[in-house]
Amino acid sequence: DTHDLQEFLLFAIALAKEAGKMIKDATETRMSGTGNQFLAKYDNPTDLVTETDQAVEKFIKNRLSVTYPTHRFIGEETMAEGVETVFTDEPTWIVDPIDGTTNFVHGHPFVAVSIGLTIGKEPVVGVVYCPLMNELYSAAKGQGAFLNESIRLPLFQPTPPPLGDLSQCIVSTEAGSDRSPEVIDKKMEMIHTILRQKQNNGKQAHSIRCTGSAAINLCTVAKGVVDVYWEVGCWEWDVAAAIVIVREAGGIVVTGSHQPDPSPVNIFSRKYLAIRGAQDEKSQLDIAQQMWDIIPEIN
Ligand code: LIP
């Protein structure tokens, strides 16, 4: 019920702040030359993992298991260790200790710890904290989405500007870590389609953005400063928390392929399309349809 969600939300916010401090400290010690940041694994040279990812996940997982021993846990680094993902209706915390690990490795500030909670397989609590930018995004189902616990999202109040059509949109997307020609060529083709001036005075989108973090991309959609986010290939821990934040900020999230029904979301689909809040759902679904018209089939 509402009371529980509020309790879970406050717990997740406090936890994200502690985890964020670990990430910030690791960045500072590394940059000041007093600490190092070793890559823990380098199997896929475009899918980085550091000791800090592992330490932060361990910290969050331990803290959750003490406070909520009956709750389940799904985490990026736990799965990387070979633990099988079992997803049930039970309360399940879905955690990415560092979303934007590539940014973290490079000292780029677009990094976030992402803590989501699903109940009945639906994301109901989400916290995305960017410790190097002091931005904390949070939401619980039915209770609105906030930046730094006090600024209601989207930023444009009382109503965000009209969505218009795709030609007036900023679209976020990512290269992702699968660089196989089949996948990367289709993604580049899609970016080309979004950007390229259309013939006969047709229109292209305003531009594209890539933050390097699915969670942060989704939070920019929740803010209302990015109109559309589309990504294929990221994971449930990248999006579980931020989906709640987008929805509570009036946005829609559609998962899967060419399926215009925005609910329910399948957080495991690895295909995500989010549209920012607008006055009416029809304009959001229109943009979703314009995206589906050009999204290539990627497996
Ligand atoms: C990353 C995502 C990013 C995606 C990468 C990767 P990580 O998460 O947030 O959007 O393109 O493939 O999954 O590895 O930094 O937690």
XYZ file of C-alpha atoms and ligand atoms in Angstrom:
315
model
C 0.000 0.000 0.000
C 0.890 3.688 -0.153
C 2.478 3.663 3.288
C 4.848 0.827 2.408
C 5.906 2.432 -0.833
C 6.764 5.625 1.005
C 8.865 3.654 3.486
C 10.639 1.765 0.679
C 11.230 5.019 -1.180
C 12.831 6.739 1.816
C 14.981 3.703 2.439
C 16.102 3.592 -1.207
C 16.922 7.320 -1.181
C 19.112 6.962 1.922
C 20.804 3.901 0.439
C 21.436 5.635 -2.900
C 23.056 8.561 -1.088
C 25.462 6.247 0.738
C 26.241 4.334 -2.453
C 26.709 7.635 -4.290
C 29.263 8.701 -1.719
C 31.270 5.538 -2.436
C 31.224 6.381 -6.156
C 32.196 9.998 -5.524
C 35.007 9.045 -3.150
C 36.349 6.515 -5.666
C 36.331 9.188 -8.389
C 38.053 11.744 -6.176
C 40.776 9.447 -4.881
C 41.481 8.305 -8.396
C 41.615 11.810 -9.809
C 43.864 13.048 -7.016
C 46.227 10.161 -7.634
C 45.669 8.727 -4.155
C 43.691 5.726 -5.289
C 43.271 3.581 -8.314
C 40.320 2.210 -10.149
C 41.056 -1.160 -11.593
C 38.966 -2.784 -14.204
C 37.635 -5.943 -12.638
C 36.753 -7.672 -15.885
C 37.478 -7.031 -19.489
C 35.687 -9.838 -21.359
C 33.865 -7.514 -23.699
C 36.073 -4.455 -24.258
C 32.975 -2.253 -24.554
C 31.210 -3.603 -21.440
C 33.293 -2.345 -18.535
C 33.126 -3.365 -14.884
C 35.268 -1.887 -12.100
C 36.009 -2.808 -8.519
C 33.764 0.066 -7.490
C 30.773 -1.413 -9.361
C 31.304 -4.625 -7.416
C 31.893 -2.953 -4.043
C 28.836 -0.700 -4.389
C 26.572 -3.577 -5.387
C 27.823 -5.672 -2.473
C 27.129 -2.802 -0.087
C 23.578 -2.249 -1.416
C 22.779 -5.955 -1.493
C 23.962 -6.490 2.094
C 22.046 -3.499 3.382
C 18.854 -4.634 1.637
C 19.151 -8.191 2.912
C 19.467 -6.956 6.503
C 16.528 -4.550 6.298
C 14.226 -6.594 4.052
C 15.316 -10.230 4.426
C 12.287 -11.594 2.552
C 12.739 -9.357 -0.467
C 14.467 -10.608 -3.590
C 17.429 -9.026 -5.343
C 18.566 -8.692 -8.947
C 21.809 -6.826 -9.594
C 24.111 -6.314 -12.542
C 27.250 -7.585 -10.827
C 25.466 -10.440 -9.039
C 24.258 -11.655 -12.413
C 27.726 -11.209 -13.882
C 28.946 -13.650 -11.218
C 26.608 -16.232 -12.698
C 23.676 -16.024 -10.269
C 20.533 -16.884 -12.185
C 17.836 -14.207 -12.378
C 14.539 -15.353 -10.887
C 11.786 -12.787 -11.247
C 8.628 -13.289 -9.218
C 5.721 -11.219 -7.902
C 7.556 -10.797 -4.585
C 9.090 -7.402 -3.777
C 12.300 -7.403 -5.828
C 15.057 -4.808 -5.677
C 16.699 -4.289 -9.058
C 20.028 -2.532 -8.801
C 22.714 -1.129 -11.043
C 25.540 0.023 -8.758
C 27.006 2.246 -11.485
C 24.992 2.950 -14.595
C 27.374 4.683 -16.944
C 30.436 2.637 -16.004
C 32.228 3.761 -19.161
C 31.739 7.377 -18.049
C 32.976 6.444 -14.573
C 36.132 4.879 -16.006
C 36.800 8.033 -18.042
C 36.012 10.449 -15.211
C 32.957 11.758 -17.090
C 30.297 12.837 -14.560
C 27.245 11.136 -16.133
C 27.203 8.218 -13.689
C 24.335 7.048 -11.525
C 23.438 4.458 -8.958
C 20.049 3.003 -9.826
C 17.811 1.326 -7.234
C 14.394 0.090 -8.322
C 11.739 -1.991 -6.611
C 9.143 -4.130 -8.333
C 6.071 -5.620 -6.678
C 3.899 -7.967 -8.714
C 6.524 -7.507 -11.454
C 5.645 -3.826 -11.764
C 8.254 -1.146 -11.034
C 6.809 0.850 -8.101
C 9.766 2.644 -6.488
C 12.760 4.151 -8.259
C 15.798 6.144 -7.201
C 18.517 7.293 -9.601
C 21.296 9.276 -7.943
C 24.056 11.034 -9.868
C 26.650 11.770 -7.161
C 29.037 13.728 -9.392
C 26.262 16.126 -10.421
C 24.313 16.193 -7.159
C 21.099 15.125 -8.833
C 18.808 12.670 -7.109
C 15.726 11.515 -8.982
C 13.077 9.601 -7.085
C 9.531 8.368 -7.449
C 7.018 5.982 -5.954
C 3.923 4.836 -7.795
C 1.069 7.287 -7.346
C 3.218 9.799 -5.474
C 4.886 11.846 -8.207
C 8.503 12.157 -9.310
C 11.023 14.542 -7.800
C 14.479 15.973 -8.368
C 16.481 16.335 -5.146
C 13.371 15.360 -3.163
C 11.709 18.740 -3.606
C 11.448 19.774 -7.272
C 8.477 18.148 -8.921
C 9.075 16.611 -12.348
C 8.691 17.417 -15.147
C 10.517 20.711 -14.689
C 7.987 22.533 -16.860
C 5.008 23.344 -14.635
C 2.087 23.344 -14.608
C 2.176 21.572 -17.975
C 5.066 20.722 -20.280
C 5.174 22.276 -23.762
C 3.263 20.424 -26.502
C 5.100 17.496 -28.061
C 4.382 18.447 -31.671
C 5.888 15.739 -33.808
C 9.195 13.956 -34.092
C 10.675 16.846 -36.052
C 10.519 18.978 -32.881
C 12.069 16.342 -30.651
C 15.434 15.657 -29.075
C 15.909 11.887 -29.163
C 18.262 10.095 -26.746
C 19.809 6.824 -27.709
C 23.007 4.871 -27.083
C 25.656 2.945 -28.965
C 25.342 0.199 -26.327
C 27.908 -2.483 -25.652
C 27.011 -4.879 -28.479
C 29.171 -3.673 -31.349
C 28.504 -6.596 -33.673
C 27.979 -5.308 -37.218
C 24.366 -6.580 -37.336
C 23.441 -4.516 -34.296
C 25.598 -1.425 -34.672
C 24.772 -0.976 -38.368
C 21.043 -0.951 -37.610
C 21.495 1.525 -34.750
C 23.559 3.830 -36.964
C 20.978 3.516 -39.707
C 18.313 4.560 -37.192
C 20.373 7.570 -36.050
C 20.856 8.483 -39.701
C 17.089 8.304 -40.270
C 16.432 10.502 -37.229
C 18.964 13.160 -38.237
C 18.954 13.229 -42.003
C 17.032 16.028 -43.640
C 14.007 14.558 -45.333
C 13.361 15.208 -48.979
C 10.612 17.555 -50.203
C 10.913 19.913 -47.231
C 10.300 17.058 -44.848
C 11.744 17.369 -41.387
C 14.436 15.723 -39.313
C 14.443 15.590 -35.513
C 16.044 18.491 -33.637
C 18.994 16.348 -32.569
C 20.177 13.275 -30.715
C 21.795 12.891 -27.275
C 23.758 10.034 -25.660
C 24.575 10.358 -21.970
C 26.129 6.895 -21.637
C 23.591 5.879 -19.011
C 20.132 4.509 -19.724
C 18.977 5.613 -16.276
C 20.143 9.191 -16.842
C 18.634 9.264 -20.342
C 15.302 8.232 -18.832
C 15.624 10.869 -16.103
C 16.115 13.585 -18.741
C 12.825 12.369 -20.253
C 11.240 12.593 -16.785
C 12.581 16.130 -16.453
C 11.041 16.962 -19.817
C 14.310 18.226 -21.324
C 14.590 15.278 -23.705
C 11.479 14.220 -25.608
C 12.195 10.639 -26.615
C 14.543 7.879 -25.478
C 15.003 4.721 -27.499
C 17.461 1.962 -26.714
C 17.881 -1.686 -27.590
C 20.270 -3.878 -25.613
C 20.431 -2.398 -22.136
C 19.187 -4.353 -19.136
C 16.487 -4.393 -16.497
C 18.805 -2.895 -13.854
C 19.510 0.062 -16.175
C 15.813 0.952 -16.455
C 13.767 -0.492 -13.549
C 14.130 2.536 -11.266
C 13.933 5.197 -13.958
C 10.750 3.726 -15.475
C 8.885 4.659 -12.282
C 10.388 8.155 -12.439
C 9.356 8.677 -16.077
C 5.831 7.397 -15.498
C 5.340 9.479 -12.357
C 6.508 12.511 -14.332
C 3.702 11.904 -16.826
C 5.821 10.112 -19.419
C 5.126 6.765 -21.043
C 7.439 3.789 -21.422
C 6.784 1.167 -24.063
C 8.760 -2.070 -24.013
C 9.192 -4.728 -26.662
C 8.831 -4.458 -30.394
C 6.213 -2.459 -32.199
C 3.696 -2.756 -29.447
C 1.931 0.553 -28.974
C 0.320 -0.357 -25.642
C 2.320 1.479 -22.949
C 1.278 -0.784 -20.104
C 2.245 -3.110 -18.611
C 5.983 -2.755 -19.099
C 8.214 -5.765 -19.442
C 11.402 -4.586 -17.763
C 13.288 -7.575 -19.210
C 12.500 -6.778 -22.836
C 15.847 -5.038 -23.495
C 13.941 -2.751 -25.891
C 12.729 0.501 -24.438
C 10.992 3.554 -25.842
C 10.084 6.436 -23.533
C 8.214 9.633 -24.370
C 8.151 12.610 -22.024
C 5.053 13.995 -20.344
C 2.695 16.102 -22.426
C -0.796 17.506 -22.081
C -2.427 14.481 -23.656
C -1.571 10.826 -24.074
C -2.557 10.957 -27.734
C 0.388 13.197 -28.634
C 2.689 10.812 -26.754
C 1.326 7.792 -28.614
C 1.648 9.709 -31.905
C 5.357 10.235 -31.263
C 5.687 6.571 -30.245
C 4.072 5.605 -33.545
C 6.409 7.891 -35.500
C 9.299 6.142 -33.773
C 7.901 2.653 -34.486
C 7.636 3.635 -38.134
C 11.435 4.024 -38.330
C 12.756 1.673 -35.618
C 14.557 -1.258 -37.237
C 14.045 -4.806 -36.011
C 17.119 -5.603 -33.875
C 17.564 -8.969 -32.154
C 25.087 0.899 -19.769
C 23.770 1.575 -20.129
C 23.924 2.274 -21.453
C 24.023 1.184 -22.461
C 25.209 0.284 -22.187
C 25.264 -0.207 -20.753
P 26.326 0.147 -17.488
O 25.024 0.379 -18.448
O 23.224 2.394 -19.239
O 22.804 3.074 -21.761
O 24.084 1.720 -23.748
O 25.118 -0.828 -23.027
O 24.343 -1.238 -20.530
O 27.086 -0.989 -18.098
O 27.111 1.400 -17.463
O 25.734 -0.211 -16.173
